Amino acid sequence: MKLDRAGLADAAGMAAVHATSFDEPWGADEIATLLKGPGGFGLVVRSSGAEVIVAFILARAVADEAEVLALAVDPAHRRSGAGLALVEAAAIAAAAVGARTLFLEVASDNTAALALYKAAGFGQVGQRRAYYRRTTGDVDALVFRRDLNRPPA
């Protein structure tokens, strides 16, 4: 697998992976708009040889704060280390443009993502009650933060 900076040409592949991970998938146009927006950037993991996007992270860095907007890994490539590699690369990229803190939010029932973010040095700093709508009932969003001026715990 190969980690690269995402370009606008990658938006469709990123959207395809997003659709495998979220109930309300983002389209290529939405992803391209975020990539082009102020401070927006993305990173992708491509499969070896095939150059197919199998994972991505989309983030935004403005002033001294950065935010992960989306992280998705194709189900066939989960537990491969791609998610952690993307989080670490995004933290480095955000710090390089002056961000001191990286934020994200995650559904409280997403145990795999919670384990990933804790392993990457994030700590919970907030909660948004009933933020995500599910057919089975509303789910809280947990807000996480990682300082970028020191390595993960």
XYZ file of C-alpha atoms in Angstrom:
153
model
C 0.000 0.000 0.000
C 1.073 3.546 -0.739
C 0.130 6.774 1.095
C -0.241 9.911 -1.079
C -1.573 13.433 -0.861
C -5.104 13.519 -2.331
C -5.846 15.581 -5.397
C -9.142 16.613 -6.946
C -8.887 13.642 -9.327
C -9.102 11.372 -6.266
C -12.514 12.668 -5.142
C -14.515 9.916 -6.887
C -12.366 7.155 -5.383
C -12.610 8.781 -1.965
C -16.402 8.981 -2.325
C -16.546 5.273 -3.187
C -14.661 4.394 0.013
C -16.783 6.839 2.044
C -19.886 5.001 0.858
C -18.561 1.754 2.379
C -18.246 3.343 5.809
C -21.057 5.851 6.389
C -24.851 5.725 6.378
C -24.994 9.061 4.537
C -22.133 8.949 2.032
C -20.564 12.072 0.576
C -20.380 12.427 -3.170
C -17.291 13.273 -5.193
C -18.435 16.894 -5.577
C -18.732 17.347 -1.810
C -15.294 15.865 -1.251
C -13.763 18.018 -4.002
C -15.324 21.130 -2.440
C -13.747 20.273 0.920
C -10.363 19.610 -0.694
C -10.511 23.007 -2.444
C -11.794 24.870 0.620
C -9.668 27.001 2.929
C -7.141 24.776 4.682
C -8.625 21.604 3.210
C -6.407 18.632 2.486
C -6.680 14.901 2.074
C -4.468 11.860 2.107
C -5.184 8.538 0.445
C -3.901 4.997 0.718
C -3.728 3.194 -2.606
C -3.529 -0.557 -3.045
C -0.211 -1.897 -4.237
C -0.072 -2.061 -7.989
C -3.752 -1.373 -8.632
C -3.601 2.300 -7.605
C -7.143 1.952 -6.256
C -7.951 4.103 -3.234
C -8.631 1.831 -0.262
C -8.600 4.431 2.523
C -8.528 8.180 2.984
C -8.581 10.984 5.497
C -10.022 14.404 4.797
C -9.054 17.276 7.074
C -8.942 21.028 7.375
C -6.330 23.217 9.087
C -7.125 26.845 9.856
C -4.986 29.050 12.098
C -3.676 26.890 14.924
C -6.398 24.210 14.827
C -7.077 21.296 12.522
C -10.061 18.986 12.230
C -10.506 15.513 10.768
C -13.634 15.732 8.631
C -13.727 12.099 7.544
C -11.667 8.933 7.769
C -12.737 5.828 5.892
C -11.131 2.484 5.168
C -12.591 -0.009 2.712
C -13.877 -3.022 4.704
C -11.451 -5.400 2.966
C -8.501 -3.298 4.176
C -9.532 -2.626 7.763
C -7.077 -3.634 10.493
C -4.212 -3.212 8.013
C -2.760 -0.154 9.723
C -4.037 2.176 7.002
C -6.270 4.151 9.379
C -3.522 4.805 11.906
C -1.053 5.705 9.145
C -3.535 8.235 7.764
C -4.195 9.796 11.171
C -0.469 10.142 11.855
C 0.203 11.597 8.399
C -2.667 14.075 8.792
C -1.307 15.156 12.186
C 2.103 15.786 10.614
C 0.569 17.694 7.685
C -1.563 19.827 9.997
C 1.383 20.626 12.265
C 3.450 21.578 9.208
C 1.009 24.392 8.418
C 0.919 25.660 11.989
C -1.870 23.683 13.660
C -1.208 22.948 17.314
C -4.328 20.867 17.951
C -6.224 18.247 15.938
C -9.923 17.644 16.646
C -12.406 15.049 15.414
C -15.777 13.634 16.306
C -16.870 10.030 16.243
C -20.086 8.149 16.924
C -20.116 6.691 20.414
C -21.047 3.261 19.016
C -18.077 3.105 16.596
C -15.829 0.945 18.773
C -13.197 0.362 16.078
C -12.750 4.094 15.467
C -12.683 4.821 19.193
C -9.858 2.314 19.660
C -7.958 3.776 16.698
C -8.204 7.357 17.938
C -7.200 6.434 21.481
C -4.192 4.530 20.101
C -3.287 7.649 18.091
C -3.132 9.775 21.249
C -6.538 11.444 21.173
C -8.508 12.131 24.326
C -12.197 12.870 24.675
C -12.990 16.532 25.351
C -16.720 16.718 24.654
C -19.963 15.029 23.733
C -22.888 15.987 21.495
C -25.959 14.117 22.636
C -28.110 12.387 20.001
C -26.016 13.910 17.209
C -26.176 11.022 14.733
C -29.565 9.802 13.546
C -29.882 6.050 13.133
C -32.897 3.906 12.314
C -32.218 2.123 15.612
C -32.076 5.378 17.586
C -29.929 8.466 17.980
C -26.250 8.113 18.859
C -23.987 10.584 20.636
C -20.988 12.171 18.941
C -17.828 12.172 21.016
C -15.390 15.026 20.433
C -11.704 14.123 20.626
C -8.561 16.236 20.678
C -4.858 15.611 20.171
C -2.101 18.112 20.826
C 0.272 18.263 17.867
C 3.267 19.656 19.680
C 4.072 16.313 21.285
C 3.978 12.673 20.145
C 0.949 10.465 20.886
C 0.684 8.838 24.317
